[in-house]
């Protein structure tokens, strides 16, 4: 089902973005807009809880973000945002399928838009900032985006958006590995099929054992996170523990509010603000697999 949905989305994207009218309208809409310099970017390892945090911020604050409809019409995201702004809100339930949220107005991982705005080989920085600014003016007070692949492009993002703020989500290593293993089996029917954005330095080894590959994937991304944080000022990033997010969400929201306030941004709560404990799921694997995973993690 997941593959079918992705194919449908790709087909619709190809269909909607071959027509230049939307982009022409977007160009007119952003002509007089001042570029936005301070996006909030959520990052982490796959299956670490980044989507949950993304949803909490988008559902409970007056935030702007790339919607599923804007990602669908990635060549004209401002037009798409204007259209979707007239539609009813999403159900605001914390449901997602491996990063994909439901509803036209649901917060999107925005893979296509992320490439255009932040990480592409030839980013039109001026246009990107204007598009983000225009979306912010339509939707809310601050702009939030979550796309895990951006972890590989922090240096480039910093050069274009030196005032950007980053929220890293951390989850225990064993929980992440179990979750990735289960995602491989559920989505692809085999634990040997790669899950997540490509990491050539891991995939090139062609590790036959899925647990070895998963542990390598997780630890490589942890190194990327450590290197990314070295590039950033301590004032420009914070780390959220997934365990805390699930067990004490109000406390985490307050810490994020204080963090962005120190950088002259304000997260304004909606009247409907409500966060509650979220049940963490990290069941142990069957005995032989769990024992092997624990052995690898101790190395």
PDB file of C-alpha atoms in Angstrom:
ATOM      1  CA  UNK A   1       0.000   0.000   0.000  1.00  0.00           C
ATOM      2  CA  UNK A   2       2.826   2.392   0.914  1.00  0.00           C
ATOM      3  CA  UNK A   3       4.467   1.871  -2.485  1.00  0.00           C
ATOM      4  CA  UNK A   4       1.165   2.357  -4.294  1.00  0.00           C
ATOM      5  CA  UNK A   5       0.535   5.658  -2.484  1.00  0.00           C
ATOM      6  CA  UNK A   6       4.035   6.874  -3.371  1.00  0.00           C
ATOM      7  CA  UNK A   7       3.486   6.006  -7.034  1.00  0.00           C
ATOM      8  CA  UNK A   8       0.168   7.873  -7.063  1.00  0.00           C
ATOM      9  CA  UNK A   9       1.787  10.918  -5.446  1.00  0.00           C
ATOM     10  CA  UNK A  10       4.650  10.904  -7.963  1.00  0.00           C
ATOM     11  CA  UNK A  11       2.170  10.636 -10.836  1.00  0.00           C
ATOM     12  CA  UNK A  12       0.122  13.575  -9.534  1.00  0.00           C
ATOM     13  CA  UNK A  13       3.268  15.630  -8.959  1.00  0.00           C
ATOM     14  CA  UNK A  14       4.399  15.037 -12.530  1.00  0.00           C
ATOM     15  CA  UNK A  15       0.940  15.938 -13.813  1.00  0.00           C
ATOM     16  CA  UNK A  16       0.445  19.090 -11.732  1.00  0.00           C
ATOM     17  CA  UNK A  17       3.943  20.510 -12.115  1.00  0.00           C
ATOM     18  CA  UNK A  18       4.296  20.284 -15.889  1.00  0.00           C
ATOM     19  CA  UNK A  19       1.819  23.166 -16.280  1.00  0.00           C
ATOM     20  CA  UNK A  20       3.712  26.483 -15.896  1.00  0.00           C
ATOM     21  CA  UNK A  21       0.655  28.568 -14.945  1.00  0.00           C
ATOM     22  CA  UNK A  22       0.972  27.883 -11.220  1.00  0.00           C
ATOM     23  CA  UNK A  23       4.631  28.889 -11.127  1.00  0.00           C
ATOM     24  CA  UNK A  24       3.840  32.079 -13.044  1.00  0.00           C
ATOM     25  CA  UNK A  25       1.177  32.983 -10.479  1.00  0.00           C
ATOM     26  CA  UNK A  26       3.591  32.159  -7.667  1.00  0.00           C
ATOM     27  CA  UNK A  27       6.170  34.487  -9.218  1.00  0.00           C
ATOM     28  CA  UNK A  28       3.665  37.343  -9.116  1.00  0.00           C
ATOM     29  CA  UNK A  29       2.618  36.552  -5.537  1.00  0.00           C
ATOM     30  CA  UNK A  30       6.172  36.655  -4.191  1.00  0.00           C
ATOM     31  CA  UNK A  31       7.370  39.652  -6.215  1.00  0.00           C
ATOM     32  CA  UNK A  32       7.040  42.195  -3.401  1.00  0.00           C
ATOM     33  CA  UNK A  33       7.634  39.761  -0.530  1.00  0.00           C
ATOM     34  CA  UNK A  34      10.692  40.114   1.683  1.00  0.00           C
ATOM     35  CA  UNK A  35      12.622  36.859   2.039  1.00  0.00           C
ATOM     36  CA  UNK A  36      12.337  34.863   5.269  1.00  0.00           C
ATOM     37  CA  UNK A  37      15.629  34.079   6.981  1.00  0.00           C
ATOM     38  CA  UNK A  38      14.770  32.027  10.075  1.00  0.00           C
ATOM     39  CA  UNK A  39      13.074  28.671   9.442  1.00  0.00           C
ATOM     40  CA  UNK A  40      12.848  26.114  12.242  1.00  0.00           C
ATOM     41  CA  UNK A  41      14.165  22.790  10.944  1.00  0.00           C
ATOM     42  CA  UNK A  42      13.410  19.478  12.686  1.00  0.00           C
ATOM     43  CA  UNK A  43      16.047  16.777  12.211  1.00  0.00           C
ATOM     44  CA  UNK A  44      16.858  13.306  13.462  1.00  0.00           C
ATOM     45  CA  UNK A  45      17.397   9.681  12.527  1.00  0.00           C
ATOM     46  CA  UNK A  46      14.481   7.880  10.829  1.00  0.00           C
ATOM     47  CA  UNK A  47      12.015   6.438  13.379  1.00  0.00           C
ATOM     48  CA  UNK A  48      13.226   8.779  16.125  1.00  0.00           C
ATOM     49  CA  UNK A  49       9.959  10.700  16.640  1.00  0.00           C
ATOM     50  CA  UNK A  50      10.524  13.704  14.389  1.00  0.00           C
ATOM     51  CA  UNK A  51       7.077  13.450  12.781  1.00  0.00           C
ATOM     52  CA  UNK A  52       5.372  13.465  16.185  1.00  0.00           C
ATOM     53  CA  UNK A  53       7.197  16.661  17.180  1.00  0.00           C
ATOM     54  CA  UNK A  54       6.433  18.211  13.776  1.00  0.00           C
ATOM     55  CA  UNK A  55       2.726  17.504  14.228  1.00  0.00           C
ATOM     56  CA  UNK A  56       2.693  18.852  17.782  1.00  0.00           C
ATOM     57  CA  UNK A  57       4.173  22.161  16.648  1.00  0.00           C
ATOM     58  CA  UNK A  58       1.958  22.462  13.572  1.00  0.00           C
ATOM     59  CA  UNK A  59      -1.290  21.492  15.308  1.00  0.00           C
ATOM     60  CA  UNK A  60      -0.858  23.502  18.514  1.00  0.00           C
ATOM     61  CA  UNK A  61       0.784  26.753  17.402  1.00  0.00           C
ATOM     62  CA  UNK A  62       0.192  29.366  14.735  1.00  0.00           C
ATOM     63  CA  UNK A  63       2.922  27.955  12.549  1.00  0.00           C
ATOM     64  CA  UNK A  64       3.455  27.895   8.810  1.00  0.00           C
ATOM     65  CA  UNK A  65       4.707  24.724   7.176  1.00  0.00           C
ATOM     66  CA  UNK A  66       4.703  22.963   3.789  1.00  0.00           C
ATOM     67  CA  UNK A  67       1.381  21.152   3.499  1.00  0.00           C
ATOM     68  CA  UNK A  68       0.822  17.913   1.641  1.00  0.00           C
ATOM     69  CA  UNK A  69      -0.922  19.944  -1.059  1.00  0.00           C
ATOM     70  CA  UNK A  70       2.022  22.350  -1.371  1.00  0.00           C
ATOM     71  CA  UNK A  71       4.359  19.379  -1.801  1.00  0.00           C
ATOM     72  CA  UNK A  72       2.025  17.961  -4.426  1.00  0.00           C
ATOM     73  CA  UNK A  73       2.241  21.294  -6.301  1.00  0.00           C
ATOM     74  CA  UNK A  74       5.898  21.864  -5.451  1.00  0.00           C
ATOM     75  CA  UNK A  75       6.524  24.205  -8.405  1.00  0.00           C
ATOM     76  CA  UNK A  76       3.841  26.595  -7.083  1.00  0.00           C
ATOM     77  CA  UNK A  77       3.693  26.085  -3.300  1.00  0.00           C
ATOM     78  CA  UNK A  78       2.332  29.559  -2.545  1.00  0.00           C
ATOM     79  CA  UNK A  79      -0.696  29.055  -4.787  1.00  0.00           C
ATOM     80  CA  UNK A  80      -1.220  25.614  -3.231  1.00  0.00           C
ATOM     81  CA  UNK A  81      -1.033  27.081   0.274  1.00  0.00           C
ATOM     82  CA  UNK A  82      -3.527  29.812  -0.593  1.00  0.00           C
ATOM     83  CA  UNK A  83      -5.954  27.220  -1.940  1.00  0.00           C
ATOM     84  CA  UNK A  84      -5.588  24.822   0.990  1.00  0.00           C
ATOM     85  CA  UNK A  85      -5.947  27.694   3.467  1.00  0.00           C
ATOM     86  CA  UNK A  86      -9.625  27.934   2.503  1.00  0.00           C
ATOM     87  CA  UNK A  87     -10.192  24.251   3.202  1.00  0.00           C
ATOM     88  CA  UNK A  88     -11.136  22.727   6.587  1.00  0.00           C
ATOM     89  CA  UNK A  89      -8.286  21.917   8.942  1.00  0.00           C
ATOM     90  CA  UNK A  90      -6.881  18.415   9.096  1.00  0.00           C
ATOM     91  CA  UNK A  91      -8.139  16.146  11.848  1.00  0.00           C
ATOM     92  CA  UNK A  92      -5.104  17.110  13.969  1.00  0.00           C
ATOM     93  CA  UNK A  93      -4.664  13.570  15.193  1.00  0.00           C
ATOM     94  CA  UNK A  94      -1.131  12.366  15.749  1.00  0.00           C
ATOM     95  CA  UNK A  95      -1.289   9.750  13.054  1.00  0.00           C
ATOM     96  CA  UNK A  96       1.267   9.159  10.348  1.00  0.00           C
ATOM     97  CA  UNK A  97       2.640   6.376   8.203  1.00  0.00           C
ATOM     98  CA  UNK A  98       6.418   6.421   8.236  1.00  0.00           C
ATOM     99  CA  UNK A  99       6.618  10.198   7.942  1.00  0.00           C
ATOM    100  CA  UNK A 100       3.554  10.648   5.742  1.00  0.00           C
ATOM    101  CA  UNK A 101       0.662  12.518   7.370  1.00  0.00           C
ATOM    102  CA  UNK A 102      -2.928  12.514   6.162  1.00  0.00           C
ATOM    103  CA  UNK A 103      -5.008  15.325   4.693  1.00  0.00           C
ATOM    104  CA  UNK A 104      -4.400  18.101   2.193  1.00  0.00           C
ATOM    105  CA  UNK A 105      -3.353  20.439   5.025  1.00  0.00           C
ATOM    106  CA  UNK A 106      -1.277  17.868   6.871  1.00  0.00           C
ATOM    107  CA  UNK A 107       2.391  18.798   7.516  1.00  0.00           C
ATOM    108  CA  UNK A 108       4.542  17.323   4.769  1.00  0.00           C
ATOM    109  CA  UNK A 109       8.102  16.028   4.768  1.00  0.00           C
ATOM    110  CA  UNK A 110       8.301  18.102   1.588  1.00  0.00           C
ATOM    111  CA  UNK A 111      11.035  16.175  -0.193  1.00  0.00           C
ATOM    112  CA  UNK A 112      10.672  18.100  -3.465  1.00  0.00           C
ATOM    113  CA  UNK A 113      10.344  21.479  -1.775  1.00  0.00           C
ATOM    114  CA  UNK A 114      13.300  20.787   0.525  1.00  0.00           C
ATOM    115  CA  UNK A 115      15.492  20.217  -2.502  1.00  0.00           C
ATOM    116  CA  UNK A 116      14.284  23.449  -4.103  1.00  0.00           C
ATOM    117  CA  UNK A 117      14.617  25.526  -0.948  1.00  0.00           C
ATOM    118  CA  UNK A 118      17.633  24.102   0.856  1.00  0.00           C
ATOM    119  CA  UNK A 119      19.730  21.337  -0.668  1.00  0.00           C
ATOM    120  CA  UNK A 120      19.501  21.263  -4.447  1.00  0.00           C
ATOM    121  CA  UNK A 121      22.604  21.646  -6.596  1.00  0.00           C
ATOM    122  CA  UNK A 122      21.418  25.062  -7.777  1.00  0.00           C
ATOM    123  CA  UNK A 123      19.134  26.512  -5.120  1.00  0.00           C
ATOM    124  CA  UNK A 124      17.492  29.788  -6.117  1.00  0.00           C
ATOM    125  CA  UNK A 125      17.981  31.194  -2.628  1.00  0.00           C
ATOM    126  CA  UNK A 126      16.178  34.475  -3.216  1.00  0.00           C
ATOM    127  CA  UNK A 127      13.088  32.768  -4.615  1.00  0.00           C
ATOM    128  CA  UNK A 128      13.176  30.080  -1.913  1.00  0.00           C
ATOM    129  CA  UNK A 129      13.209  32.668   0.871  1.00  0.00           C
ATOM    130  CA  UNK A 130      10.382  34.600  -0.753  1.00  0.00           C
ATOM    131  CA  UNK A 131       8.251  31.470  -1.157  1.00  0.00           C
ATOM    132  CA  UNK A 132       8.799  30.509   2.481  1.00  0.00           C
ATOM    133  CA  UNK A 133       7.982  34.068   3.542  1.00  0.00           C
ATOM    134  CA  UNK A 134       4.782  34.116   1.472  1.00  0.00           C
ATOM    135  CA  UNK A 135       3.663  30.804   2.993  1.00  0.00           C
ATOM    136  CA  UNK A 136       4.419  32.160   6.459  1.00  0.00           C
ATOM    137  CA  UNK A 137       2.325  35.256   5.758  1.00  0.00           C
ATOM    138  CA  UNK A 138      -0.615  33.052   4.762  1.00  0.00           C
ATOM    139  CA  UNK A 139      -0.443  30.488   7.561  1.00  0.00           C
ATOM    140  CA  UNK A 140       1.242  31.603  10.757  1.00  0.00           C
ATOM    141  CA  UNK A 141       3.891  33.331  12.828  1.00  0.00           C
ATOM    142  CA  UNK A 142       6.934  31.111  12.235  1.00  0.00           C
ATOM    143  CA  UNK A 143       7.917  28.591   9.561  1.00  0.00           C
ATOM    144  CA  UNK A 144       8.612  24.977  10.539  1.00  0.00           C
ATOM    145  CA  UNK A 145       9.787  22.132   8.317  1.00  0.00           C
ATOM    146  CA  UNK A 146      10.858  18.532   8.897  1.00  0.00           C
ATOM    147  CA  UNK A 147      12.902  16.664   6.343  1.00  0.00           C
ATOM    148  CA  UNK A 148      15.499  14.235   7.623  1.00  0.00           C
ATOM    149  CA  UNK A 149      17.607  14.318   4.472  1.00  0.00           C
ATOM    150  CA  UNK A 150      18.487  17.939   5.269  1.00  0.00           C
ATOM    151  CA  UNK A 151      20.827  16.478   7.877  1.00  0.00           C
ATOM    152  CA  UNK A 152      23.272  15.875   5.017  1.00  0.00           C
ATOM    153  CA  UNK A 153      23.216  19.525   3.926  1.00  0.00           C
ATOM    154  CA  UNK A 154      23.690  21.565   7.103  1.00  0.00           C
ATOM    155  CA  UNK A 155      26.736  23.404   5.755  1.00  0.00           C
ATOM    156  CA  UNK A 156      24.841  24.541   2.652  1.00  0.00           C
ATOM    157  CA  UNK A 157      21.750  25.470   4.671  1.00  0.00           C
ATOM    158  CA  UNK A 158      23.873  27.509   7.067  1.00  0.00           C
ATOM    159  CA  UNK A 159      25.409  29.431   4.181  1.00  0.00           C
ATOM    160  CA  UNK A 160      21.945  30.344   2.867  1.00  0.00           C
ATOM    161  CA  UNK A 161      20.055  30.624   6.182  1.00  0.00           C
ATOM    162  CA  UNK A 162      22.585  31.575   8.884  1.00  0.00           C
ATOM    163  CA  UNK A 163      19.781  32.427  11.339  1.00  0.00           C
ATOM    164  CA  UNK A 164      17.949  29.102  10.946  1.00  0.00           C
ATOM    165  CA  UNK A 165      17.068  27.210  14.123  1.00  0.00           C
ATOM    166  CA  UNK A 166      17.381  23.446  14.465  1.00  0.00           C
ATOM    167  CA  UNK A 167      15.595  20.980  16.721  1.00  0.00           C
ATOM    168  CA  UNK A 168      17.195  17.537  16.844  1.00  0.00           C
ATOM    169  CA  UNK A 169      15.121  14.628  18.122  1.00  0.00           C
ATOM    170  CA  UNK A 170      17.014  11.876  19.924  1.00  0.00           C
ATOM    171  CA  UNK A 171      15.698   8.383  20.582  1.00  0.00           C
ATOM    172  CA  UNK A 172      17.509   5.473  22.218  1.00  0.00           C
ATOM    173  CA  UNK A 173      19.631   3.586  19.709  1.00  0.00           C
ATOM    174  CA  UNK A 174      18.079   0.169  20.347  1.00  0.00           C
ATOM    175  CA  UNK A 175      14.538   1.543  19.917  1.00  0.00           C
ATOM    176  CA  UNK A 176      15.436   3.167  16.603  1.00  0.00           C
ATOM    177  CA  UNK A 177      17.045  -0.029  15.290  1.00  0.00           C
ATOM    178  CA  UNK A 178      14.013  -2.136  16.208  1.00  0.00           C
ATOM    179  CA  UNK A 179      11.673   0.361  14.587  1.00  0.00           C
ATOM    180  CA  UNK A 180      13.682   0.495  11.350  1.00  0.00           C
ATOM    181  CA  UNK A 181      13.808  -3.317  11.242  1.00  0.00           C
ATOM    182  CA  UNK A 182      10.030  -3.528  11.621  1.00  0.00           C
ATOM    183  CA  UNK A 183       9.514  -0.781   9.028  1.00  0.00           C
ATOM    184  CA  UNK A 184      11.557  -2.764   6.499  1.00  0.00           C
ATOM    185  CA  UNK A 185       9.452  -5.869   7.080  1.00  0.00           C
ATOM    186  CA  UNK A 186       6.116  -4.063   7.062  1.00  0.00           C
ATOM    187  CA  UNK A 187       6.712  -1.855   4.025  1.00  0.00           C
ATOM    188  CA  UNK A 188       8.755  -4.150   1.831  1.00  0.00           C
ATOM    189  CA  UNK A 189       8.103  -7.636   3.158  1.00  0.00           C
ATOM    190  CA  UNK A 190      11.804  -8.163   3.771  1.00  0.00           C
ATOM    191  CA  UNK A 191      14.160  -6.837   6.467  1.00  0.00           C
ATOM    192  CA  UNK A 192      16.907  -6.739   3.829  1.00  0.00           C
ATOM    193  CA  UNK A 193      15.328  -3.841   1.898  1.00  0.00           C
ATOM    194  CA  UNK A 194      16.721  -0.401   2.741  1.00  0.00           C
ATOM    195  CA  UNK A 195      14.482   2.011   4.664  1.00  0.00           C
ATOM    196  CA  UNK A 196      15.116   5.759   4.832  1.00  0.00           C
ATOM    197  CA  UNK A 197      16.956   8.215   2.622  1.00  0.00           C
ATOM    198  CA  UNK A 198      20.019   6.899   0.809  1.00  0.00           C
ATOM    199  CA  UNK A 199      23.373   6.680   2.571  1.00  0.00           C
ATOM    200  CA  UNK A 200      25.850   5.509  -0.115  1.00  0.00           C
ATOM    201  CA  UNK A 201      28.667   5.143   2.425  1.00  0.00           C
ATOM    202  CA  UNK A 202      26.615   2.446   4.190  1.00  0.00           C
ATOM    203  CA  UNK A 203      24.765   0.914   1.249  1.00  0.00           C
ATOM    204  CA  UNK A 204      27.899   0.427  -0.871  1.00  0.00           C
ATOM    205  CA  UNK A 205      29.125  -2.260   1.535  1.00  0.00           C
ATOM    206  CA  UNK A 206      26.147  -4.455   0.664  1.00  0.00           C
ATOM    207  CA  UNK A 207      25.916  -5.931   4.160  1.00  0.00           C
ATOM    208  CA  UNK A 208      23.911  -9.140   3.924  1.00  0.00           C
ATOM    209  CA  UNK A 209      22.780  -9.072   7.531  1.00  0.00           C
ATOM    210  CA  UNK A 210      20.000  -6.479   7.982  1.00  0.00           C
ATOM    211  CA  UNK A 211      20.898  -5.787  11.606  1.00  0.00           C
ATOM    212  CA  UNK A 212      24.495  -4.957  10.711  1.00  0.00           C
ATOM    213  CA  UNK A 213      23.255  -2.576   8.021  1.00  0.00           C
ATOM    214  CA  UNK A 214      20.681  -0.951  10.312  1.00  0.00           C
ATOM    215  CA  UNK A 215      23.197  -0.394  13.111  1.00  0.00           C
ATOM    216  CA  UNK A 216      25.654   1.048  10.574  1.00  0.00           C
ATOM    217  CA  UNK A 217      22.907   3.335   9.209  1.00  0.00           C
ATOM    218  CA  UNK A 218      21.970   4.591  12.674  1.00  0.00           C
ATOM    219  CA  UNK A 219      25.544   5.180  13.798  1.00  0.00           C
ATOM    220  CA  UNK A 220      26.499   6.916  10.563  1.00  0.00           C
ATOM    221  CA  UNK A 221      23.574   9.304  11.014  1.00  0.00           C
ATOM    222  CA  UNK A 222      24.552   9.887  14.637  1.00  0.00           C
ATOM    223  CA  UNK A 223      27.954  10.983  13.336  1.00  0.00           C
ATOM    224  CA  UNK A 224      26.252  13.350  10.890  1.00  0.00           C
ATOM    225  CA  UNK A 225      24.271  14.837  13.759  1.00  0.00           C
ATOM    226  CA  UNK A 226      27.401  15.285  15.887  1.00  0.00           C
ATOM    227  CA  UNK A 227      29.244  16.947  12.994  1.00  0.00           C
ATOM    228  CA  UNK A 228      26.244  19.154  12.221  1.00  0.00           C
ATOM    229  CA  UNK A 229      26.054  20.378  15.785  1.00  0.00           C
ATOM    230  CA  UNK A 230      29.737  21.277  15.714  1.00  0.00           C
ATOM    231  CA  UNK A 231      28.998  23.621  12.788  1.00  0.00           C
ATOM    232  CA  UNK A 232      26.171  25.365  14.623  1.00  0.00           C
ATOM    233  CA  UNK A 233      26.137  27.902  17.398  1.00  0.00           C
ATOM    234  CA  UNK A 234      24.750  26.426  20.624  1.00  0.00           C
ATOM    235  CA  UNK A 235      22.170  29.206  20.534  1.00  0.00           C
ATOM    236  CA  UNK A 236      20.800  27.929  17.233  1.00  0.00           C
ATOM    237  CA  UNK A 237      19.946  24.344  18.102  1.00  0.00           C
ATOM    238  CA  UNK A 238      18.425  22.222  20.821  1.00  0.00           C
ATOM    239  CA  UNK A 239      17.850  18.504  21.342  1.00  0.00           C
ATOM    240  CA  UNK A 240      14.535  16.931  22.301  1.00  0.00           C
ATOM    241  CA  UNK A 241      14.470  13.476  23.856  1.00  0.00           C
ATOM    242  CA  UNK A 242      11.776  11.281  22.319  1.00  0.00           C
ATOM    243  CA  UNK A 243      11.107   9.693  25.702  1.00  0.00           C
ATOM    244  CA  UNK A 244      10.446  13.129  27.215  1.00  0.00           C
ATOM    245  CA  UNK A 245       8.290  14.154  24.260  1.00  0.00           C
ATOM    246  CA  UNK A 246       6.044  11.147  24.858  1.00  0.00           C
ATOM    247  CA  UNK A 247       5.944  11.260  28.648  1.00  0.00           C
ATOM    248  CA  UNK A 248       6.108  15.015  29.334  1.00  0.00           C
ATOM    249  CA  UNK A 249       4.962  16.795  26.142  1.00  0.00           C
ATOM    250  CA  UNK A 250       3.922  20.019  27.902  1.00  0.00           C
ATOM    251  CA  UNK A 251       7.366  20.359  29.426  1.00  0.00           C
ATOM    252  CA  UNK A 252       9.001  19.823  26.025  1.00  0.00           C
ATOM    253  CA  UNK A 253       6.722  22.391  24.350  1.00  0.00           C
ATOM    254  CA  UNK A 254       7.634  24.951  27.014  1.00  0.00           C
ATOM    255  CA  UNK A 255      11.353  24.304  26.478  1.00  0.00           C
ATOM    256  CA  UNK A 256      10.938  24.814  22.721  1.00  0.00           C
ATOM    257  CA  UNK A 257       9.008  28.051  23.314  1.00  0.00           C
ATOM    258  CA  UNK A 258      11.876  29.354  25.466  1.00  0.00           C
ATOM    259  CA  UNK A 259      14.473  28.225  22.933  1.00  0.00           C
ATOM    260  CA  UNK A 260      12.939  30.095  19.993  1.00  0.00           C
ATOM    261  CA  UNK A 261      12.166  33.139  22.171  1.00  0.00           C
ATOM    262  CA  UNK A 262      15.896  33.566  22.801  1.00  0.00           C
ATOM    263  CA  UNK A 263      16.290  33.922  19.037  1.00  0.00           C
ATOM    264  CA  UNK A 264      13.570  36.571  18.782  1.00  0.00           C
ATOM    265  CA  UNK A 265      10.821  34.247  17.553  1.00  0.00           C
ATOM    266  CA  UNK A 266       7.495  33.630  19.239  1.00  0.00           C
ATOM    267  CA  UNK A 267       5.512  30.420  19.155  1.00  0.00           C
ATOM    268  CA  UNK A 268       1.912  31.519  19.721  1.00  0.00           C
ATOM    269  CA  UNK A 269      -0.351  28.836  21.146  1.00  0.00           C
ATOM    270  CA  UNK A 270      -3.715  28.207  19.535  1.00  0.00           C
ATOM    271  CA  UNK A 271      -6.825  28.330  21.708  1.00  0.00           C
ATOM    272  CA  UNK A 272      -7.137  24.611  21.011  1.00  0.00           C
ATOM    273  CA  UNK A 273      -3.642  23.903  22.390  1.00  0.00           C
ATOM    274  CA  UNK A 274      -3.591  20.420  23.867  1.00  0.00           C
ATOM    275  CA  UNK A 275      -0.811  17.890  24.152  1.00  0.00           C
ATOM    276  CA  UNK A 276      -1.047  14.676  26.099  1.00  0.00           C
ATOM    277  CA  UNK A 277       1.154  11.704  26.822  1.00  0.00           C
ATOM    278  CA  UNK A 278       1.931   9.578  23.792  1.00  0.00           C
ATOM    279  CA  UNK A 279       2.364   5.838  24.153  1.00  0.00           C
ATOM    280  CA  UNK A 280       5.851   4.794  23.133  1.00  0.00           C
ATOM    281  CA  UNK A 281       6.101   1.498  21.326  1.00  0.00           C
ATOM    282  CA  UNK A 282       9.352  -0.403  21.413  1.00  0.00           C
ATOM    283  CA  UNK A 283       8.575  -4.067  21.864  1.00  0.00           C
ATOM    284  CA  UNK A 284      11.568  -6.363  21.939  1.00  0.00           C
ATOM    285  CA  UNK A 285      12.213  -8.472  18.861  1.00  0.00           C
ATOM    286  CA  UNK A 286      12.040 -12.249  18.916  1.00  0.00           C
ATOM    287  CA  UNK A 287      14.745 -13.624  21.196  1.00  0.00           C
ATOM    288  CA  UNK A 288      17.402 -14.575  18.614  1.00  0.00           C
ATOM    289  CA  UNK A 289      17.101 -11.276  16.735  1.00  0.00           C
ATOM    290  CA  UNK A 290      17.039  -9.205  19.929  1.00  0.00           C
ATOM    291  CA  UNK A 291      20.138 -10.946  21.267  1.00  0.00           C
ATOM    292  CA  UNK A 292      21.996 -10.379  18.004  1.00  0.00           C
ATOM    293  CA  UNK A 293      20.988  -6.712  17.898  1.00  0.00           C
ATOM    294  CA  UNK A 294      22.157  -6.164  21.474  1.00  0.00           C
ATOM    295  CA  UNK A 295      25.466  -7.854  20.644  1.00  0.00           C
ATOM    296  CA  UNK A 296      26.015  -5.464  17.726  1.00  0.00           C
ATOM    297  CA  UNK A 297      25.076  -2.418  19.789  1.00  0.00           C
ATOM    298  CA  UNK A 298      27.710  -3.301  22.393  1.00  0.00           C
ATOM    299  CA  UNK A 299      30.485  -3.263  19.799  1.00  0.00           C
TER     300      UNK A 299
END
